[in-house]
Coordinates of C-alpha atoms in Angstrom, one line a residue:
M597 CA 0.0 -0.1 0.0
A598 CA 1.0 3.7 -0.3
R599 CA 2.7 5.4 2.6
G600 CA -0.4 7.3 3.6
L601 CA -2.6 4.1 3.9
G602 CA -5.3 4.6 6.4
F603 CA -8.6 3.0 7.4
F604 CA -11.7 3.4 5.3
T605 CA -15.2 2.4 5.7
V606 CA -18.3 2.7 3.4
C607 CA -21.7 4.0 4.3
L608 CA -24.4 4.8 1.6
A609 CA -26.0 7.6 3.7
G610 CA -23.1 8.7 5.6
L611 CA -19.8 7.5 7.1
A612 CA -18.9 6.0 10.4
L613 CA -15.5 6.5 12.1
F614 CA -14.2 3.7 14.3
S615 CA -12.2 3.8 17.5
S616 CA -11.7 0.9 20.0
S617 CA -12.1 0.4 23.7
A618 CA -9.4 -1.3 26.0
A619 CA -7.6 -4.5 25.5
H620 CA -6.7 -8.1 26.3
A621 CA -2.9 -7.8 26.6
D622 CA -2.5 -10.9 24.4
D623 CA -4.7 -9.8 21.6
L624 CA -4.8 -7.2 18.9
V625 CA -8.1 -5.6 17.7
V626 CA -8.0 -4.5 14.0
T627 CA -9.3 -0.9 13.9
R628 CA -8.5 0.0 10.3
N629 CA -8.5 -1.9 7.0
V630 CA -4.9 -3.4 6.8
T631 CA -3.0 -6.2 5.1
I632 CA -1.5 -9.0 7.0
R633 CA 1.9 -9.7 5.4
V634 CA 4.2 -12.6 5.3
A635 CA 7.2 -10.7 6.7
P636 CA 7.6 -7.3 8.5
A637 CA 7.8 -5.2 5.5
R638 CA 5.4 -3.2 3.2
Q639 CA 6.8 -5.0 0.2
S640 CA 6.1 -8.5 1.5
E641 CA 3.4 -10.8 0.1
R642 CA -0.1 -10.6 1.4
V643 CA -1.5 -13.2 3.8
E644 CA -5.1 -11.8 4.5
F645 CA -7.1 -8.8 4.7
P646 CA -8.8 -8.9 8.1
A647 CA -12.0 -7.2 8.8
I648 CA -12.3 -4.3 11.2
G649 CA -13.0 -5.8 14.6
D650 CA -11.1 -9.0 14.0
R651 CA -9.0 -10.1 16.9
L652 CA -5.6 -11.3 16.2
E653 CA -3.4 -13.4 18.6
L654 CA -0.2 -11.5 19.5
L655 CA 3.0 -13.4 19.3
D656 CA 6.7 -12.9 20.4
D657 CA 5.5 -11.2 23.7
G658 CA 4.3 -8.2 21.7
Q659 CA 7.8 -7.3 20.5
Q660 CA 7.8 -5.2 17.3
Q661 CA 10.1 -5.6 14.2
S662 CA 10.2 -2.4 12.1
G663 CA 6.8 -1.3 13.5
Y664 CA 5.1 -4.7 12.8
Y665 CA 3.6 -7.1 15.3
H666 CA 3.8 -10.8 14.7
V667 CA 0.3 -12.3 14.9
R668 CA -1.6 -15.4 14.5
L669 CA -5.0 -15.5 12.6
P670 CA -8.1 -17.4 13.8
D671 CA -7.4 -20.0 11.2
G672 CA -4.0 -20.6 12.6
R673 CA -2.0 -18.8 9.8
T674 CA 0.7 -16.2 11.0
G675 CA 1.7 -13.0 9.7
W676 CA 2.7 -9.5 10.4
V677 CA 0.5 -6.4 11.0
Y678 CA 1.6 -2.8 11.2
R679 CA 1.1 -1.2 14.6
T680 CA -1.1 1.8 13.6
F681 CA -3.8 -0.5 12.4
V682 CA -4.4 -2.3 15.6
H683 CA -4.9 -1.7 19.3
R684 CA -4.4 -4.0 22.2
E685 CA -7.7 -3.6 23.7
P686 CA -10.5 -5.9 24.8
S687 CA -13.7 -4.8 22.9
P688 CA -14.2 -4.6 19.2
P689 CA -14.4 -1.0 17.7
A690 CA -17.5 1.0 18.1
P691 CA -18.9 3.9 16.1
F692 CA -18.5 7.3 17.7
V693 CA -18.9 9.8 15.0
S694 CA -21.1 10.0 11.9
G695 CA -21.8 12.6 9.4
P696 CA -21.9 13.4 5.7
A697 CA -18.7 12.1 4.0
S698 CA -18.8 15.1 1.6
A699 CA -17.8 17.4 4.5
P700 CA -14.1 17.4 5.5
E701 CA -15.1 17.8 9.1
A702 CA -16.4 14.2 9.1
L703 CA -12.8 13.0 9.6
T704 CA -10.7 15.6 11.5
G705 CA -12.7 18.8 12.5
G706 CA -12.3 20.6 9.1
S707 CA -8.6 19.6 8.4
A708 CA -9.3 17.0 5.7
M709 CA -9.2 16.9 2.0
T710 CA -12.2 15.5 0.1
V711 CA -12.3 14.4 -3.7
H712 CA -15.8 14.5 -5.2
Y713 CA -15.6 12.3 -8.4
L714 CA -18.8 13.6 -10.0
D715 CA -21.3 11.5 -11.9
M716 CA -21.0 13.1 -15.2
D717 CA -22.4 10.2 -17.2
Q718 CA -19.7 9.4 -19.7
G719 CA -17.2 12.0 -18.7
N720 CA -14.7 13.3 -16.1
A721 CA -14.9 16.0 -13.5
A722 CA -13.4 15.9 -9.9
I723 CA -13.8 18.6 -7.3
V724 CA -10.8 18.5 -5.0
E725 CA -11.6 20.3 -1.8
F726 CA -9.3 21.5 0.7
P727 CA -10.0 23.4 4.1
C728 CA -8.9 26.8 2.5
A729 CA -9.6 26.3 -1.3
A730 CA -10.8 23.9 -4.1
V731 CA -9.5 23.0 -7.5
L732 CA -11.4 21.1 -10.3
I733 CA -9.8 18.4 -12.4
D734 CA -11.5 18.0 -15.8
S735 CA -14.7 19.4 -16.9
G736 CA -16.3 17.1 -19.6
G737 CA -19.0 14.7 -20.3
R738 CA -21.6 13.7 -22.9
D739 CA -23.9 16.4 -24.4
P740 CA -26.6 17.4 -23.6
V741 CA -26.3 16.3 -19.9
A742 CA -22.9 17.3 -19.0
A743 CA -23.4 21.0 -18.5
G744 CA -26.5 20.7 -16.3
R745 CA -24.9 18.0 -14.1
L746 CA -21.7 20.0 -13.6
K747 CA -23.5 23.3 -12.7
A748 CA -26.0 21.4 -10.3
N749 CA -22.9 19.9 -8.5
L750 CA -20.8 22.9 -8.4
D751 CA -23.8 25.1 -7.2
A752 CA -24.5 22.6 -4.4
F753 CA -20.8 22.5 -3.5
F754 CA -20.3 26.3 -3.4
A755 CA -23.6 26.7 -1.4
R756 CA -21.9 24.6 1.3
R757 CA -18.5 26.2 0.9
T758 CA -19.5 29.8 1.0
D759 CA -16.1 30.7 2.2
L760 CA -14.6 30.0 -1.3
G761 CA -16.6 32.8 -3.1
R762 CA -17.5 30.4 -6.0
R763 CA -13.9 30.3 -6.9
F764 CA -11.6 27.5 -8.0
A765 CA -7.9 28.2 -7.3
A766 CA -7.1 26.1 -10.4
V767 CA -8.7 24.1 -13.2
Y768 CA -6.8 21.2 -14.8
V769 CA -7.7 19.7 -18.1
T770 CA -5.9 16.5 -18.6
H771 CA -6.3 16.4 -22.3
T772 CA -8.2 17.9 -25.3
H773 CA -11.3 15.5 -25.5
L774 CA -14.9 16.4 -25.1
D775 CA -15.5 14.1 -22.3
H776 CA -12.8 16.0 -20.3
N777 CA -13.3 19.7 -21.3
T778 CA -16.8 20.3 -23.0
T779 CA -18.3 22.1 -20.0
L780 CA -15.5 24.7 -19.8
G781 CA -18.1 27.5 -20.9
T782 CA -20.5 26.6 -18.2
L783 CA -17.7 26.7 -15.7
I784 CA -16.3 30.1 -16.7
Y785 CA -19.7 31.9 -17.1
N786 CA -20.8 30.8 -13.6
Y787 CA -17.8 30.5 -11.4
R788 CA -14.5 32.2 -10.8
V789 CA -11.1 30.5 -11.8
G790 CA -7.7 31.5 -10.6
A791 CA -5.4 29.4 -12.9
Y792 CA -5.8 27.1 -15.9
I793 CA -3.5 24.2 -16.5
D794 CA -3.5 22.1 -19.7
N795 CA -1.1 20.2 -22.1
G796 CA -1.1 22.8 -24.7
R797 CA -2.4 20.6 -27.4
L798 CA -5.3 22.3 -29.4
V799 CA -6.3 19.2 -31.4
G800 CA -8.7 16.5 -30.7
S801 CA -12.5 16.1 -30.1
G802 CA -12.4 18.9 -27.6
D803 CA -10.4 21.4 -29.8
K804 CA -13.2 24.1 -29.9
D805 CA -13.3 24.3 -26.1
A806 CA -9.6 24.1 -25.8
V807 CA -9.0 27.0 -28.3
W808 CA -11.8 29.0 -26.6
M809 CA -10.5 28.5 -23.1
A810 CA -6.7 29.3 -24.1
A811 CA -8.0 32.6 -25.5
Y812 CA -10.1 33.3 -22.4
A813 CA -7.1 32.7 -20.1
R814 CA -5.1 35.1 -22.2
D815 CA -7.5 37.9 -22.2
A816 CA -9.6 37.5 -19.0
T817 CA -9.9 40.2 -16.6
P818 CA -9.0 39.6 -13.7
K819 CA -6.2 37.6 -15.2
V820 CA -6.4 33.7 -15.4
E821 CA -2.9 32.2 -15.0
R822 CA -2.1 29.6 -17.5
A823 CA 0.4 26.8 -17.2
I824 CA 1.0 24.7 -20.3
V825 CA 2.6 21.3 -19.2
L826 CA 5.0 19.9 -21.7
E827 CA 6.7 16.6 -21.3
K828 CA 9.9 18.0 -21.8
D829 CA 9.5 20.5 -18.9
V830 CA 8.2 17.7 -16.7
R831 CA 11.4 15.6 -17.5
A832 CA 13.6 18.6 -16.9
A833 CA 12.1 19.0 -13.5
G834 CA 13.5 15.7 -12.4
A835 CA 12.4 12.7 -10.4
Q836 CA 9.9 14.6 -8.2
G837 CA 7.7 15.7 -11.0
L838 CA 6.8 19.4 -12.1
T839 CA 5.3 22.1 -10.0
S840 CA 5.0 25.9 -9.8
A841 CA 3.0 28.6 -8.3
V842 CA 0.4 28.2 -11.0
I843 CA 0.2 24.2 -10.9
D844 CA 0.1 24.4 -7.2
P845 CA -1.7 27.5 -6.1
V846 CA -3.2 26.1 -2.9
S847 CA -1.6 26.9 0.5
C848 CA -3.5 26.1 3.5
A849 CA -2.6 26.7 7.2
G850 CA -1.6 23.4 9.1
V851 CA -1.4 21.1 6.2
D852 CA -0.2 22.5 2.9
P853 CA -1.4 20.3 -0.1
R854 CA 1.2 19.3 -2.6
I855 CA 0.1 19.2 -6.3
R856 CA 2.5 18.3 -9.1
V857 CA 2.4 16.8 -12.6
L858 CA 4.2 13.7 -13.6
S859 CA 3.5 13.7 -17.4
G860 CA 2.4 16.2 -20.0
G861 CA 1.8 17.0 -23.7
R862 CA 4.5 16.0 -26.2
E863 CA 5.8 17.8 -29.2
R864 CA 6.6 15.7 -32.2
S865 CA 10.4 16.0 -31.5
D866 CA 9.7 14.4 -28.1
N867 CA 8.3 11.2 -29.4
P868 CA 9.9 8.5 -27.3
G869 CA 9.6 5.8 -30.0
W870 CA 5.8 5.5 -30.1
S871 CA 4.0 4.4 -33.2
N872 CA 2.2 7.2 -35.2
D873 CA -1.1 5.9 -33.9
D874 CA 0.1 6.1 -30.3
F875 CA 1.5 9.5 -30.7
D876 CA -1.6 11.0 -32.5
N877 CA -3.8 9.6 -29.8
G878 CA -4.6 12.5 -27.5
N879 CA -5.0 10.2 -24.5
N880 CA -1.3 9.5 -24.4
H881 CA -0.8 13.2 -23.9
S882 CA -2.8 13.3 -20.7
I883 CA -1.5 15.4 -17.8
V884 CA -0.9 13.0 -15.0
I885 CA -1.5 14.8 -11.5
R886 CA -0.4 13.7 -8.2
I887 CA -1.9 15.3 -4.9
D888 CA -0.4 14.8 -1.5
Y889 CA -2.3 15.9 1.6
G890 CA -0.1 15.0 4.6
E891 CA 0.2 11.3 4.4
A892 CA -2.7 10.7 2.0
S893 CA -2.0 10.7 -1.8
F894 CA -4.1 10.6 -4.9
L895 CA -3.3 10.1 -8.6
F896 CA -5.3 11.4 -11.6
P897 CA -4.0 9.9 -14.9
G898 CA -6.5 11.4 -17.4
D899 CA -7.1 8.9 -20.0
L900 CA -3.5 7.7 -20.4
E901 CA -3.2 4.5 -22.5
N902 CA -0.6 1.6 -22.7
A903 CA 2.1 3.7 -24.5
G904 CA 1.8 6.5 -22.1
I905 CA 1.7 4.2 -19.1
T906 CA 4.8 2.5 -20.1
D907 CA 6.6 5.6 -20.4
L908 CA 5.3 6.9 -17.0
L909 CA 6.5 3.7 -15.5
S910 CA 10.0 4.0 -17.0
Q911 CA 10.2 7.5 -15.5
Y912 CA 8.8 6.9 -12.0
G913 CA 8.2 3.3 -11.5
A914 CA 11.3 2.7 -9.4
S915 CA 11.0 5.9 -7.4
G916 CA 7.8 5.2 -5.5
L917 CA 6.3 8.5 -7.0
L918 CA 3.4 6.5 -8.4
D919 CA 2.6 4.8 -5.1
V920 CA -0.7 6.4 -3.9
D921 CA -3.8 5.6 -1.8
V922 CA -6.4 6.6 -4.1
L923 CA -6.3 6.0 -8.0
E924 CA -8.6 7.5 -10.4
V925 CA -8.6 4.6 -13.1
S926 CA -7.4 5.9 -16.5
H927 CA -9.9 6.1 -19.6
H928 CA -13.0 5.3 -17.7
G929 CA -12.0 1.6 -17.0
A930 CA -11.2 0.8 -20.7
E931 CA -8.9 -2.3 -21.2
N932 CA -6.1 0.0 -22.6
G933 CA -5.9 2.2 -19.5
T934 CA -4.7 -0.2 -16.7
T935 CA -1.9 -2.6 -16.7
P936 CA -0.7 -5.0 -13.9
Q937 CA 2.6 -3.1 -13.9
L938 CA 0.9 0.2 -13.2
L939 CA -1.2 -1.3 -10.4
A940 CA 2.0 -2.8 -8.9
A941 CA 3.6 0.6 -8.9
V942 CA 0.4 2.4 -7.5
T943 CA -0.7 -0.1 -4.9
P944 CA -3.9 1.6 -4.4
E945 CA -6.3 1.2 -1.4
V946 CA -9.2 2.7 -3.3
A947 CA -9.9 2.9 -7.1
V948 CA -12.4 5.1 -8.7
M949 CA -13.6 5.0 -12.2
S950 CA -15.5 8.0 -13.9
M951 CA -17.9 6.3 -16.5
G952 CA -21.6 6.2 -17.4
P953 CA -24.0 3.7 -16.7
E954 CA -24.9 0.5 -19.0
S955 CA -28.6 1.7 -19.1
V956 CA -27.9 4.8 -21.1
Q957 CA -27.3 3.6 -24.6
G958 CA -26.4 5.4 -27.8
Q959 CA -23.4 7.0 -29.3
W960 CA -20.6 8.1 -27.0
T961 CA -21.9 6.2 -24.0
A962 CA -20.2 3.6 -21.8
F963 CA -22.6 1.0 -23.3
A964 CA -21.2 1.8 -26.8
Y965 CA -17.6 1.7 -25.7
G966 CA -17.8 -1.2 -23.3
H967 CA -16.8 0.7 -20.1
P968 CA -15.7 -0.4 -17.8
R969 CA -14.1 -3.6 -19.1
L970 CA -14.2 -6.9 -17.2
K971 CA -10.4 -7.4 -17.6
T972 CA -9.7 -4.0 -16.0
V973 CA -12.2 -4.5 -13.3
Q974 CA -10.7 -7.9 -12.5
L975 CA -7.2 -6.3 -12.2
L976 CA -8.4 -3.5 -10.0
R977 CA -10.2 -6.1 -7.8
G978 CA -7.0 -8.0 -7.3
A979 CA -4.9 -4.9 -6.7
V980 CA -6.8 -2.7 -4.2
S981 CA -6.2 -3.2 -0.6
G982 CA -9.4 -1.9 0.7
S983 CA -12.8 -3.4 0.8
R984 CA -16.5 -2.1 0.3
A985 CA -20.0 -3.2 1.1
P986 CA -20.6 -6.0 -1.4
K987 CA -22.5 -4.8 -4.5
D988 CA -23.6 -6.5 -7.8
V989 CA -22.2 -4.3 -10.6
R990 CA -22.3 -4.5 -14.3
V991 CA -19.1 -4.7 -16.4
A992 CA -18.5 -5.1 -20.1
N993 CA -17.1 -8.3 -21.7
A994 CA -17.3 -6.4 -25.1
V995 CA -18.8 -3.4 -26.6
R996 CA -22.5 -3.3 -25.9
S997 CA -22.3 -6.6 -23.9
F998 CA -22.3 -6.6 -20.1
E999 CA -22.4 -9.1 -17.3
T1000 CA -22.9 -9.0 -13.5
L1001 CA -19.9 -9.1 -11.1
R1002 CA -20.0 -9.2 -7.4
M1003 CA -17.7 -6.4 -6.0
D1004 CA -16.7 -6.4 -2.4
R1005 CA -13.1 -4.7 -2.9
A1006 CA -12.7 -0.9 -2.8
V1007 CA -13.4 -0.4 -6.6
Y1008 CA -15.9 2.2 -7.2
G1009 CA -17.6 3.6 -10.5
T1010 CA -19.7 6.7 -11.0
G1011 CA -21.9 4.6 -13.3
W1012 CA -22.5 2.0 -10.5
D1013 CA -22.4 4.3 -7.6
G1014 CA -23.2 7.9 -8.6
T1015 CA -20.8 10.6 -7.3
V1016 CA -18.2 9.0 -5.2
T1017 CA -16.7 10.9 -2.4
V1018 CA -13.4 10.2 -0.9
T1019 CA -12.2 12.0 2.3
A1020 CA -8.6 11.8 3.6
D1021 CA -6.9 13.5 6.5
A1022 CA -3.4 14.4 7.0
Q1023 CA -2.7 11.1 8.9
G1024 CA -3.6 9.1 5.8
R1025 CA -7.0 7.9 7.1
I1026 CA -9.5 7.4 4.2
S1027 CA -13.2 7.1 4.0
V1028 CA -15.6 6.7 1.1
K1029 CA -19.3 7.5 0.5
T1030 CA -21.2 6.8 -2.5
E1031 CA -24.4 8.5 -3.8
R1032 CA -26.4 5.4 -4.4

């Protein structure tokens, strides 16, 4: 798991946080979702995912190795569990706080970060909410529903966060496709924007919106700062990714979020050896964004496909920079947007797919594309370390062909769950709420 791994629990109407009461000296009570491992190391193989409230027998007189306790599971198997996920207390955890997961206060009294993966039908838009500001990652979807959905969500958000003055500190568009930028006009005409970050490519299905937004950022009063993220600049920034005062305009007291870009748009001279088809595919020029909030971490890879993923791994795979707690799944859960190698580098606790429902049929829908694809969902199911309330979901085995899959791992989709809200505090504790 990523370094910011924390507990998470799912509620449909709200979230419950868990603590625990006092302990039998020879037992450990699981208080947060955790992985039991073969050896006392994060890279060690998995033994089991115990449930919150499970009791583990403490071995070796409670001595720790590298912060891990040696334990025996109820079925007799042994393994190692990290100390912060358990308590030596006698009773199982009991709920003590409940409230709407959309409010950062639900975790830590107003000091949390919340990502709202909006249900845009077949498209992407995510509000990233901090205690002192908010940013928007992508602003697209399928006409004619996307603009109305975005405005309804943003109006509700700013009605709650009146302190923000209907202003986004920054808007990021990962790439120039309609399902990621088609509601920019609605955004600009109804809300304030401090900065605009894009990959500089004005070609693709969203070219008209991209050209319009670039001109607006140039001429607007008050000024909208623009950062064009090119791959050559990302590479020049080195192993920690690219950032600047425009890319990362958020500075909160107490916990200062860190926003950086790990991949950007390429010029023809920057072709790393891709085929013409791969290079001409705008998805492979997606801006890849990493956000850290204390010990919690999120990755937004746009619609990056296999060629771009391979290059991303070659740049950061060994550095641990792709290792995050929450992954927004690339390309709406398509088969070409997720690889075993990427998931091995990310080690997500939670994965969220932005896609439409099977029930909406016609051109430019998840039904027509076959999103999310069964192979991708199965890869995600085996890779995430968190769990969710079991739910029957519909996944595509081909375009226009779906089957039912029982999902009990922490894999979410806006087409299954409506808007998905993920809240994380600076200690890396994570909770998830679904709209339906």
